[in-house]
Structures are given as structure tokens and as C-alpha cells.
CSV table of C-alpha atoms and ligand atoms in Angstrom, one decimal:
chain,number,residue,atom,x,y,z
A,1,UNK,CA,27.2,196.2,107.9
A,2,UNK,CA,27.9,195.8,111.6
A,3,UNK,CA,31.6,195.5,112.4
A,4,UNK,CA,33.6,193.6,115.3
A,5,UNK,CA,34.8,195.5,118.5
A,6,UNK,CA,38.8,195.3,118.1
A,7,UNK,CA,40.6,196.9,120.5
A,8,UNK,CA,42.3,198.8,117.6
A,9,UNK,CA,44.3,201.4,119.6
A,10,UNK,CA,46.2,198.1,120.8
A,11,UNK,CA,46.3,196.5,117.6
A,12,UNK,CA,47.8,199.5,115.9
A,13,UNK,CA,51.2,198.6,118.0
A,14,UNK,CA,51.5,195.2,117.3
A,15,UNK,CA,53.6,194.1,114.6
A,16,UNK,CA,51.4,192.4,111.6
A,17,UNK,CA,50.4,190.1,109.9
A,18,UNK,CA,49.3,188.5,113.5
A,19,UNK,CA,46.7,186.2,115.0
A,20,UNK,CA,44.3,187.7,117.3
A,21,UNK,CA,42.3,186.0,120.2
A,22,UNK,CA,39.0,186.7,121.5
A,23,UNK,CA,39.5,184.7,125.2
A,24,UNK,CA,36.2,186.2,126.1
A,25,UNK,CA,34.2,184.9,122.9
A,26,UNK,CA,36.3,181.4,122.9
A,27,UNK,CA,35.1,180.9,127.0
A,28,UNK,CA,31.0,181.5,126.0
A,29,UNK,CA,31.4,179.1,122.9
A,30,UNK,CA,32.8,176.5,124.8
A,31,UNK,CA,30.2,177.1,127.7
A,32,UNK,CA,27.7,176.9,125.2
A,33,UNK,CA,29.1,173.7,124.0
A,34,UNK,CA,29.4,172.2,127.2
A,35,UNK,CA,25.7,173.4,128.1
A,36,UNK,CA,24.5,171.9,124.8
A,37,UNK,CA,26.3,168.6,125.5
A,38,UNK,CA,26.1,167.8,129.4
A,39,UNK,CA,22.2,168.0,128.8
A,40,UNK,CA,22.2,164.7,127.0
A,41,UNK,CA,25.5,163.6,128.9
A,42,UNK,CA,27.5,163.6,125.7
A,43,UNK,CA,31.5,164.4,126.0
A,44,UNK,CA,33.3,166.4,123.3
A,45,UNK,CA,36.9,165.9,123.2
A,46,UNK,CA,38.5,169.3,121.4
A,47,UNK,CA,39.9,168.7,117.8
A,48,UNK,CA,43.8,169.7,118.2
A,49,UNK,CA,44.0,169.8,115.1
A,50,UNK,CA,42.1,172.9,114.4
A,51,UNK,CA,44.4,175.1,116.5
A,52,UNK,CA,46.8,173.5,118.6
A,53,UNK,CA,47.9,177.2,120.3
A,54,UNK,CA,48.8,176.9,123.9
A,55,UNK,CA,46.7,179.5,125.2
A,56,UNK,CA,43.8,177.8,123.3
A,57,UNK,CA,44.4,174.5,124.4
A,58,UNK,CA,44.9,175.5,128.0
A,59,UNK,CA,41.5,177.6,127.7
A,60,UNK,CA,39.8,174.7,126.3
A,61,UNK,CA,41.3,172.1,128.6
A,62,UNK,CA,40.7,174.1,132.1
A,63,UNK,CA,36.4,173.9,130.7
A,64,UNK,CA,36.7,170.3,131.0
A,65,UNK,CA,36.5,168.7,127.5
A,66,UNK,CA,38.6,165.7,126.4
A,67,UNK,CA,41.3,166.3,123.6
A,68,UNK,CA,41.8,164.6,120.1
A,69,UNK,CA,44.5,163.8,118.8
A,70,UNK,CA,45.9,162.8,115.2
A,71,UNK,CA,49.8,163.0,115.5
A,72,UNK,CA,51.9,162.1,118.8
A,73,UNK,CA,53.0,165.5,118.9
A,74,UNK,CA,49.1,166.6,119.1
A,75,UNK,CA,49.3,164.2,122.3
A,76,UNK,CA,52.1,165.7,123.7
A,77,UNK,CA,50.6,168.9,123.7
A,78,UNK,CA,47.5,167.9,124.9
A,79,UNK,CA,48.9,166.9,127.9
A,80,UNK,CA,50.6,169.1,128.2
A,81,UNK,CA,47.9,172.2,127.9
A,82,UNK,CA,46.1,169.8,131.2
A,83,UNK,CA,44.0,167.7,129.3
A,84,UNK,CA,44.0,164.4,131.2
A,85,UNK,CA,45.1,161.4,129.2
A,86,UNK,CA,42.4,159.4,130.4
A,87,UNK,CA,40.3,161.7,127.6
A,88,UNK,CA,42.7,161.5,124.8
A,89,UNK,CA,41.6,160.2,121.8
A,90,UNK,CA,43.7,159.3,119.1
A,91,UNK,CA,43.2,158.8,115.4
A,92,UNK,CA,44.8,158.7,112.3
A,93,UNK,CA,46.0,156.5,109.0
A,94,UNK,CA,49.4,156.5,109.8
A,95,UNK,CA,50.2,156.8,113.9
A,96,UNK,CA,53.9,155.7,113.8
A,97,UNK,CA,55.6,153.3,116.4
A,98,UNK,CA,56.8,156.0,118.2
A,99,UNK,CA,53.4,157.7,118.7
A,100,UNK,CA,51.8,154.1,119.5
A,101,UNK,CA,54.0,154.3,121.7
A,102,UNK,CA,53.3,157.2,123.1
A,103,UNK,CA,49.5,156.8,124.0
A,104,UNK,CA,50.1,153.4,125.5
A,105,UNK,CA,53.0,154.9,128.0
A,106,UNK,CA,50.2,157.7,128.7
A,107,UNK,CA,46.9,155.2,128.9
A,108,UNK,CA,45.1,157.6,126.4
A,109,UNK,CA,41.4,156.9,126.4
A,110,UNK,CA,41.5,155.4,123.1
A,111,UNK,CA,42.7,154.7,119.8
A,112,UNK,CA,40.9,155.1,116.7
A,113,UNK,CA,42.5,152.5,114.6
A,114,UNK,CA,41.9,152.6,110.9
A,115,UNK,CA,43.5,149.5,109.4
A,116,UNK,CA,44.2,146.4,109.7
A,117,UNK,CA,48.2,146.3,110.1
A,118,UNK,CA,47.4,149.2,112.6
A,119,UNK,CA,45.4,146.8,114.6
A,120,UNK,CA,48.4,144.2,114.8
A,121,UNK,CA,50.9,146.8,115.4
A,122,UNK,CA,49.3,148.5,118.0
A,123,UNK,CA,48.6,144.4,119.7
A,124,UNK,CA,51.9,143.9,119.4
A,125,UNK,CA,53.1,147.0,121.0
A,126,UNK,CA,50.8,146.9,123.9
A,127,UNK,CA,52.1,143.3,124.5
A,128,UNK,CA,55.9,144.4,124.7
A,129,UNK,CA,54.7,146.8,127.5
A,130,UNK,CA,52.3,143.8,128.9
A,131,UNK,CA,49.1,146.1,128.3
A,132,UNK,CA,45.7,146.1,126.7
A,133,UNK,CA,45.3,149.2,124.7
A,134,UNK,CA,41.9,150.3,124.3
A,135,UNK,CA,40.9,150.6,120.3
A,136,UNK,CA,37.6,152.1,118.5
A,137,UNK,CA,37.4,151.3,114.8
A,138,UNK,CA,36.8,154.0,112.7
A,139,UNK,CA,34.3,153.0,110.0
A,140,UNK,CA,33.2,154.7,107.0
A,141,UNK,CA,29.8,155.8,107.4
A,142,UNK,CA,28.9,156.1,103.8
A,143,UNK,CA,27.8,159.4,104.2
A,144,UNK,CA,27.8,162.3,102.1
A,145,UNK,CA,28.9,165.2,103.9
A,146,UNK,CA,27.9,167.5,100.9
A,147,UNK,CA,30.9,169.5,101.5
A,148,UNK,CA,34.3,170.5,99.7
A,149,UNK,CA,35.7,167.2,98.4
A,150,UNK,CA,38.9,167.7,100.0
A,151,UNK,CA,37.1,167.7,103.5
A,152,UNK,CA,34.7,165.0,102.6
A,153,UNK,CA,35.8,161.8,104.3
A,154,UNK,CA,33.4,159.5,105.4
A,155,UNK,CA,32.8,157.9,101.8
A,156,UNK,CA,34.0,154.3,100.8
A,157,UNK,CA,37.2,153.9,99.3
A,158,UNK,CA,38.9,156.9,101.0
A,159,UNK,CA,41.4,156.5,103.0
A,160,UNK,CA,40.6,156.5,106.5
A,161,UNK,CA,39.0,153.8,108.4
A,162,UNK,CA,37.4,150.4,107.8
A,163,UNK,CA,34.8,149.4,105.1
A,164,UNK,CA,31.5,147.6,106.4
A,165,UNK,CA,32.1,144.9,104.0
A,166,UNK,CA,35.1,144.1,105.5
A,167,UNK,CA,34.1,144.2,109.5
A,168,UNK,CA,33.0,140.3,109.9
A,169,UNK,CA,37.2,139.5,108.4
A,170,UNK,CA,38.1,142.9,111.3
A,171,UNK,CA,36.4,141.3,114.1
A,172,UNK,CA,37.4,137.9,114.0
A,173,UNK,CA,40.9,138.9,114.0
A,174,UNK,CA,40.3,141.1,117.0
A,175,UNK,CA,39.5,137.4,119.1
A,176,UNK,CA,42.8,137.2,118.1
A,177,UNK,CA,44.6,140.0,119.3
A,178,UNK,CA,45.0,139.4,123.2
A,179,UNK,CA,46.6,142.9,123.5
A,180,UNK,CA,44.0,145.0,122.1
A,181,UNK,CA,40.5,146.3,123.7
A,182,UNK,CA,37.9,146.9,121.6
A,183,UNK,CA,35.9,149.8,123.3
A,184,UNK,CA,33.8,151.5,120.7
A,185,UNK,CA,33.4,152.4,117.0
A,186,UNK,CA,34.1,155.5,115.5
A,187,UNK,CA,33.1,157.7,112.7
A,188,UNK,CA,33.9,160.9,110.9
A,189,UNK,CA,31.8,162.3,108.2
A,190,UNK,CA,33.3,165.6,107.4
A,191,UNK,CA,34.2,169.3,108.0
A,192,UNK,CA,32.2,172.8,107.8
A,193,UNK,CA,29.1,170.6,107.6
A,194,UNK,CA,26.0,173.2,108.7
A,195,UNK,CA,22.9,171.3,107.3
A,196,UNK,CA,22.1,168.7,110.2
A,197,UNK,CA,20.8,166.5,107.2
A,198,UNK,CA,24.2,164.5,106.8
A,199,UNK,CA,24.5,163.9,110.9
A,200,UNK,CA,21.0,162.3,111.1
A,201,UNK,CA,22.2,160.4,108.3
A,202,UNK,CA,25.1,159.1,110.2
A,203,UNK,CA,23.2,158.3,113.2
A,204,UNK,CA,20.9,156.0,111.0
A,205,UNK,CA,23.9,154.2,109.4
A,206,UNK,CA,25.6,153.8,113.2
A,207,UNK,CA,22.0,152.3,114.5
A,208,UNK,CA,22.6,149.4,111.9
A,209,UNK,CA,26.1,149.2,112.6
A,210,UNK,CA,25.7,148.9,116.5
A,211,UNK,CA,23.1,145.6,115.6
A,212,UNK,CA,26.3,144.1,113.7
A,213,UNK,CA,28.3,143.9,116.5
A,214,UNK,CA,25.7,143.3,119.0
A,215,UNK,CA,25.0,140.1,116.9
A,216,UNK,CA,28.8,139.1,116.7
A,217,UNK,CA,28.3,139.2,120.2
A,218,UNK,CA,31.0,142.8,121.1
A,219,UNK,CA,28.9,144.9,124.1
A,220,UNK,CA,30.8,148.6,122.9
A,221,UNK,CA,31.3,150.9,125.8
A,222,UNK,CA,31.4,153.7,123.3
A,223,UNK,CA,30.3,155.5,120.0
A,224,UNK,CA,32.4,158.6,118.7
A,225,UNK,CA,30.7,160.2,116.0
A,226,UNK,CA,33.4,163.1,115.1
A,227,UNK,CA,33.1,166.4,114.5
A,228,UNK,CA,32.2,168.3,111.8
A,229,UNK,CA,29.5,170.9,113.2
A,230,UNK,CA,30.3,174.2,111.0
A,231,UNK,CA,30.1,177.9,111.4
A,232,UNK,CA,28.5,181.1,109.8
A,233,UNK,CA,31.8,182.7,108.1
A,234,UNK,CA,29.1,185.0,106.3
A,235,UNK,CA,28.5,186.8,109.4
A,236,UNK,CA,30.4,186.4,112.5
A,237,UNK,CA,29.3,189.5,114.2
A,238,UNK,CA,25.5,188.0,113.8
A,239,UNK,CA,26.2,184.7,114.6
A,240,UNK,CA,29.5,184.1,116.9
A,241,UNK,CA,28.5,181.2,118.6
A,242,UNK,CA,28.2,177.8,116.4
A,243,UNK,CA,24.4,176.0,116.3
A,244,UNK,CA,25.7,173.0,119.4
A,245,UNK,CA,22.0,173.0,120.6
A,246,UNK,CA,20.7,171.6,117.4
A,247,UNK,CA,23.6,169.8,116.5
A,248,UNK,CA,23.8,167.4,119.7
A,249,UNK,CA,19.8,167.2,119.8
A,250,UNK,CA,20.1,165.6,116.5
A,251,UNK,CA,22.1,162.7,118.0
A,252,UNK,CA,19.7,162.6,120.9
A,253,UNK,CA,16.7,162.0,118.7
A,254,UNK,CA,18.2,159.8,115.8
A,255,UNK,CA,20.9,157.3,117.1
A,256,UNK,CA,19.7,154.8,119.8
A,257,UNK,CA,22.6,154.1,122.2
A,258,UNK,CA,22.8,150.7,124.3
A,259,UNK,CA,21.9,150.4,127.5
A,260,UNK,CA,25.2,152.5,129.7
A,261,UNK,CA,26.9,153.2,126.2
A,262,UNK,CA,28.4,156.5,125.9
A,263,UNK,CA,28.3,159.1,123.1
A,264,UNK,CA,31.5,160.9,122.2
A,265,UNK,CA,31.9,163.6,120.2
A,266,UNK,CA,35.3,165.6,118.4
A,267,UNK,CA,34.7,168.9,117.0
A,268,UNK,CA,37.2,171.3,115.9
A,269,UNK,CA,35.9,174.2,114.2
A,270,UNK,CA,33.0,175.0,116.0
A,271,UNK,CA,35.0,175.6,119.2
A,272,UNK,CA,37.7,177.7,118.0
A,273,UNK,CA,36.7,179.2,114.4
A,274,UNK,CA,34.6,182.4,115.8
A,275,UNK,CA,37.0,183.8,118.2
A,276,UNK,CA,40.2,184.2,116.1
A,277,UNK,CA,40.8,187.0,113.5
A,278,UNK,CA,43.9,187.4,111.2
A,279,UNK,CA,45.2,191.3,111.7
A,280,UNK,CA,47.1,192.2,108.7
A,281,UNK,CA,48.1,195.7,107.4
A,282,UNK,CA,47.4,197.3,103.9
A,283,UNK,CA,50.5,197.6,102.0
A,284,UNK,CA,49.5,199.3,99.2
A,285,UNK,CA,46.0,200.2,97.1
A,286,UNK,CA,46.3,199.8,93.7
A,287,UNK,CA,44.3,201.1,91.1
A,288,UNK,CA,43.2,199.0,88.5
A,289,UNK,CA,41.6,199.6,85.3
A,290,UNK,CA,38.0,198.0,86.6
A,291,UNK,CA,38.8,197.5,90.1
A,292,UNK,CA,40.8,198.6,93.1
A,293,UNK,CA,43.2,196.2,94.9
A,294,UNK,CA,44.5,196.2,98.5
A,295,UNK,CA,47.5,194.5,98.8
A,296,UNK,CA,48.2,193.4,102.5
A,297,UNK,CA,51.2,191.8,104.4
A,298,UNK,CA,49.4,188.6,105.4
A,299,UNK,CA,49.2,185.5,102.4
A,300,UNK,CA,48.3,182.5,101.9
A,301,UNK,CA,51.4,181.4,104.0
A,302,UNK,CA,49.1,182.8,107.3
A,303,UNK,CA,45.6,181.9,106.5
A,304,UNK,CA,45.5,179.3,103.7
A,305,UNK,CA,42.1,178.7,103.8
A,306,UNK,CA,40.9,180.7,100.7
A,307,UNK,CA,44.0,179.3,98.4
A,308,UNK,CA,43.6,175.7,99.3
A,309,UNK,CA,39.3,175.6,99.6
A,310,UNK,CA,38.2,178.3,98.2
A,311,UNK,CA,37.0,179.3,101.8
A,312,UNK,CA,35.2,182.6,102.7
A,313,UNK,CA,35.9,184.7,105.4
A,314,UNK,CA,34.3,188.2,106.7
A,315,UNK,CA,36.8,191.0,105.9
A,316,UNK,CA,36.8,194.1,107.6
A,317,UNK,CA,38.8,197.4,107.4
A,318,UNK,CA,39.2,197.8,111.1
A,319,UNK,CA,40.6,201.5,111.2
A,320,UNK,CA,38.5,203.0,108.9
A,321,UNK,CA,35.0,205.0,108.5
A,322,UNK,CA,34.8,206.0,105.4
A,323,UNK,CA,32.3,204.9,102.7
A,324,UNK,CA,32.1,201.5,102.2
A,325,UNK,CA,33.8,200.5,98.1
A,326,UNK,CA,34.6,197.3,96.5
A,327,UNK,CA,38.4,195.7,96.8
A,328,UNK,CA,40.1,192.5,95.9
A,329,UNK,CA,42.0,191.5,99.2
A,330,UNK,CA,45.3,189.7,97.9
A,331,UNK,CA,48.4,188.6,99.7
A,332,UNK,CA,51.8,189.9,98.3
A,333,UNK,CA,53.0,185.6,97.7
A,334,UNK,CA,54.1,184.8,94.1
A,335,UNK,CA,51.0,182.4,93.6
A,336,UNK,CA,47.7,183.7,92.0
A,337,UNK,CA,46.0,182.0,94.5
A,338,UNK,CA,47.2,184.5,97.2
A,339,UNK,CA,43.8,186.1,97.4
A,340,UNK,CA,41.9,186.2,100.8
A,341,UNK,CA,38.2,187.9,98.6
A,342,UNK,CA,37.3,190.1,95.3
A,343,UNK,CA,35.1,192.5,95.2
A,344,UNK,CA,34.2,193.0,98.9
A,345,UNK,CA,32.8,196.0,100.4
A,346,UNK,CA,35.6,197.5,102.6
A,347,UNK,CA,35.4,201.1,104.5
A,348,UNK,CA,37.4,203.4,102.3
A,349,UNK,CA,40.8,202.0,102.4
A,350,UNK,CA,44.4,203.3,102.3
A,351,UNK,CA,48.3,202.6,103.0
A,352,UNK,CA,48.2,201.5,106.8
A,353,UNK,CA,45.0,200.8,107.8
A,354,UNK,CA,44.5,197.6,109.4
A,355,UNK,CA,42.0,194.9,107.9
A,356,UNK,CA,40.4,192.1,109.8
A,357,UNK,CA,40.2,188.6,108.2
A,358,UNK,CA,37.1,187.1,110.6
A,359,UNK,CA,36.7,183.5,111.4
A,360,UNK,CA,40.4,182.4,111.1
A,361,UNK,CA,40.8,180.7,114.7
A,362,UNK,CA,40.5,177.5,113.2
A,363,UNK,CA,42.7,175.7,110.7
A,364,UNK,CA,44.3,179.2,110.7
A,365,UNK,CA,47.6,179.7,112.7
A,366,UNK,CA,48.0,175.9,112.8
A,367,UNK,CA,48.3,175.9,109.1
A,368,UNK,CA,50.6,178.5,108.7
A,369,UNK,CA,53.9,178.0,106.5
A,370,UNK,CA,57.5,179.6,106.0
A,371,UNK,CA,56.9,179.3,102.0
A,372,UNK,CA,58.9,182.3,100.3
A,373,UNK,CA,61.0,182.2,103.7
A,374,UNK,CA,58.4,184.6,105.5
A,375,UNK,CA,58.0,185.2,108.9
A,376,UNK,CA,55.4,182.8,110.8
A,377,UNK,CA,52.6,184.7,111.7
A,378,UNK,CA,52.3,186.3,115.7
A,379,UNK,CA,50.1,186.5,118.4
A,380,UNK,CA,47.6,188.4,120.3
A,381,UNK,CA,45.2,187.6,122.7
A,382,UNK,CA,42.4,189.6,123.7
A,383,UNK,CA,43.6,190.1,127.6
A,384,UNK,CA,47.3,191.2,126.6
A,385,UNK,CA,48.0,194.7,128.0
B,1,PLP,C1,39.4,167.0,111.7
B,1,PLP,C2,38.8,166.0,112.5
B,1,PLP,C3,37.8,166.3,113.5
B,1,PLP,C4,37.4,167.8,113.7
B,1,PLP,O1,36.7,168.3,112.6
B,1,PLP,P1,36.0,169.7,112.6
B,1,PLP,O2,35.3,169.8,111.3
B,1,PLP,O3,37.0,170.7,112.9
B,1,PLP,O4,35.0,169.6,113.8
B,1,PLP,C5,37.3,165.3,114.2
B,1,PLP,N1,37.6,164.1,114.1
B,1,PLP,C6,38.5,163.7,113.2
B,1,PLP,C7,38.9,162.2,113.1
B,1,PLP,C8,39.1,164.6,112.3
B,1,PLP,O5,40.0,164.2,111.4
């Protein structure tokens, strides 16, 4: 069992439970990702989403990819971090007027409409300010994902984006709207997916899609085929960086672009997952009658992956050699759920040693909560003194 290289004598001052930041891993997964992508001249705009922490965005911005956004305050941030607005994307059910708003006063790359009333909203806001805002529809795929259901969303009847069935009704009502551009389509099958089955899947529904609209006569500038490329949370000291080679080649030998059309990508995980770790502190071991427990001071509230999905994630008693024994990991919040892995094989563990939770740079920090009134969790990067 090989275990991460955490600067521990650091860590050991740092007040837990507390998010740290491997800078050096984030910069070769995004080079990797950028490699990967600028061989087929593909462009990945950054999931904010995932983790929407300054330095992170700022790292992620100053490599050159293109942010996406799902809330106005997302977009604020983004631009904020550097990213320029001309590489914002923009998507989401239920964008407000303010946040409409927002992305037209900052001529955002794009929005990724979902509905309907969006479409006419967003028309008739651009014509107040007496511009053409530039929308991609986001259409169900009809692809299984084959992942959690709650991360499963590119199914019918769910609800994000348009149905196929309903995209003659969508486009003639777009000749309609003088306000609105429409640049490209847009699709999002998923989360955590690492079987490239389901992507090569999408790219054959998006081939017969793209004929649609070339027949009702629409020449799309671009396709944005989302994110969803996943990570090995089984062994993140074997495999840090995330699979982009095969990933993106998958798109480069299954979906047939038009002439000058561009592919657009948004991925989340796969950028920031590997190179965050939640730090937490044992609290206590307690025997059990069959098993041994060690409580720690980071829950559910921190990292709420493994309450909400049932996620895994690598656990590792950073400050200890002893013999490796099973424990159940559990947070001290009043919810049985609270419990970050049973039975797994920890160096012999005691009152103050400091554990590792691998894998949590994504949908980690960002999801982190103030339920029984506790502290948010803090922050360490890898190049702090
Ligand atoms: C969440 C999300 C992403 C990123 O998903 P990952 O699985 O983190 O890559 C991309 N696009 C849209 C529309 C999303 O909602």
C-alpha cells in the first residue's frame, strides 16, 4: 500500500478538519489536459462548479482554459480568477434575470439555454440592452451514463435541456427571436463516467443530431459535449492524473464535426479531483465489540461525497507506521450517514494522528455546509510556508 507524500511536519500545525492543495499535481493534470486537447484543437472550459476556490480557479485560468458556469455568481468569479468572458459558458435550468443579465453585460461566450421560456427571456433581455446573445441548446442525448442516478442527466424527461422530439417546435421559434444567436448545441451525459462506452455513444447521437439542423438549414459554429470524464478514487497514488488522452480521442474518432466547427468540452472532476485531500484529525478510537472505530473531526458537513453518493475515497493515516488494521472512518455529525469508509486498512491509529481523505478536490470544499453550526472547513496549499 503506497501512501501520498504530505508534507506532514507542516500539516501537523494547521488547524483541522482543512482542505489541502497539491498546486504541483493540479499544474501537470491540467498540462496533461491541455496536451491531450490542443492535439485535436479541442477547448475545455473548467467546470466551476466542481471547486470554485480562488487559488484553483486562478491556477486553472492562468493555463488557458475557458470557464463554465451554472449560477451568476460562478460567472462572477470566473472573471474574476482571469478567465476571459469571451470563454464563459453558461448553463443551467434556472439562470435568473439577474444572472441573464449578467452574461450579456459581460459578452460571455455563450449560453446553454435549456427551455423554452429561457429562450424568450434571454431574447427579450438581450433586446433591452439592443444585443444578440449568443445561445447553444442543451439537448438530451438519450444516453445512459451508467452511473449514480443522482449524477445521471442526459436521459429524457429529466430536467435539463430540450427533448429531440420537441426541436422542429425549438427551432422555428428561434426565426422568431431577433435577439438571440444560435451558436451551437450542447450536451451533458453525466458525472464520474470512466468507461468511454457512454461518450462514443454520445458522439453517435450528436452525428444525427448535427444532420437535423443542417437540414433545417442552422450552419452551428459549435458543439459542447460536457464533461463527465472520471477518476481512479481506488488509487490516487497509482493513477493521479485522469485518462484525457483517451477520452478526447474518442471524440476525435466517433463524432464528425462540420467543416470550421468547433468542439468544446466542460469537465470538472477530472481537472481538480486528484490534487485535493481533506486533512482531518482522529478524535477518538473506539473499541467496538467486532470492529474498531476512529472518530475524526471532519463530517459529512466537509466532504459530503460518501453521505450523499455513496462515494469512495482513499483514506490514509498520514502520521503513522505502524501495522496496517481495519477501521470504520465516521464523522462526529448526528446522522448515521456521517461515515467517510468501514473496514479500511489504516496504519495503526490513535488519538491525534492525522488521516488523509484522497481525491476530495472536487465537489469537496465547494460542497461544504455549516449544518450542526460547525466551522467551514480551511485551507492549505501545497506552496504555503
Ligand atoms: C457538472 C457539469 C459539468 C462537469 O461535470 P464533471 O463530471 O465534473 O466533469 C459539465 N457540464 C455541465 C452542464 C455540468 O452540469
Amino acid at each position: 500500500m503506497v501512501k501520498g507524500s504530505f508534507p506532514v511536519d507542516k500539516l501537523r500545525v494547521v488547524e483541522t478538519p482543512f482542505y489541502f492543495y497539491d498546486l504541483q499535481l493540479l499544474k501537470q493534470n491540467l498540462e496533461a489536459a491541455k496536451t491531450e486537447a490542443e492535439r485535436y484543437g479541442y477547448h475545455v472550459h473548467y467546470a466551476v462548479k466542481a471547486n470554485a476556490n480562488d487559488r484553483i480557479l486562478e491556477t486553472i485560468a492562468k493555463a488557458g482554459f475557458g470557464a463554465d458556469c451554472v449560477s451568476g455568481g460562478e460567472v462572477e468569479a470566473s472573471i474574476k480568477a482571469g478567465f476571459p468572458a469571451g470563454k464563459v459558458v453558461f448553463a443551467g435550468v434556472g439562470k435568473a434575470d439577474w444572472e441573464i443579465n449578467l452574461g450579456l453585460d459581460n459578452d460571455i461566450f455563450c449560453f446553454n439555454a435549456e427551455s423554452i421560456p429561457e429562450l424568450e427571456v434571454i431574447d427579450e433581455l438581450a433586446a433591452a440592452k439592443g444585443k444578440k446573445a449568443r445561445v447553444a441548446l442543451r439537448i438530451n442525448p438519450n444516453v445512459d451514463a451508467h452511473t449514480h442516478h443522482y449524477i445521471t442527466t442526459g436521459l429524457n424527461e429529466n430536467k435539463f435541456g430540450f427533448n429531440m422530439e420537441d426541436m422542429s417546435k425549438v427551432v422555428d421559434l428561434l426565426k422568431t427571436l431577433t435577439n438571440v444567436e444560435l451558436v451551437g448545441i450542447h450536451f451533458h451525459i453525466g458525472s464520474q463516467i470512466t468507461d468511454m462506452c457512454p461518450f462514443q455513444n454520445l458522439c453517435v447521437r450528436v452525428n444525427e443530431i448535427q444532420d437535423f439542423f443542417e437540414q433545417k438549414g442552422f450552419k452551428l459554429e459549435h458543439v459542447n459535449v460536457g464533461g463527465g470524464l472520471g477518476i481512479n478514487y481506488q488509487h490516487p497514488n497509482h493513477v493521479p492524473i485522469s485518462d484525457f488522452e483517451a477520452y478526447f480521442k474518442v471524440f476525435h474518432n466517433h463524432l464528425q464535426l462540420r467543416p470550421r466547427q468547433q468542439l468544446h468540452f466542460e469537465l470538472g472532476r477530472a481537472m481538480v479531483a486528484s490534487c485535493g485531500s481533506l486533512i482531518t484529525k482522529v478524535l477518538y478510537v473506539k473499541e467496538g465489540t467486532t470492529k474498531k472505530f476512529a472518530i475524526v473531526d471532519a463530517g459529512m458537513t466537509d466532504l459530503i461525497r460518501p453521505a450523499l453518493y455513496q462515494a469512495y475515497h482513499h483514506i490514509e493515516n498520514i502520521t503513522s507506521d505502524e501495522p496496517f488494521e481495519p477501521y470504520d472512518v465516521v464523522g462526529p455529525i448526528c446522522e448515521s450517514s456521517d461515515t467517510f469508509g468501514t473496514a479500511r486498512m489504516l496504519n495503526g491509529t490513535k488519538r491525534g494522528d492525522l488521516i488523509a481523505l484522497r481525491s476530495a478536490g472536487a465537489y469537496g470544499e465547494i460542497m461544504a455546509s455549516r449544518y450542526n453550526l460547525r466551522k467551514l472547513p480551511g485551507v492549505y496549499y501545497s506552496d504555503q510556508d
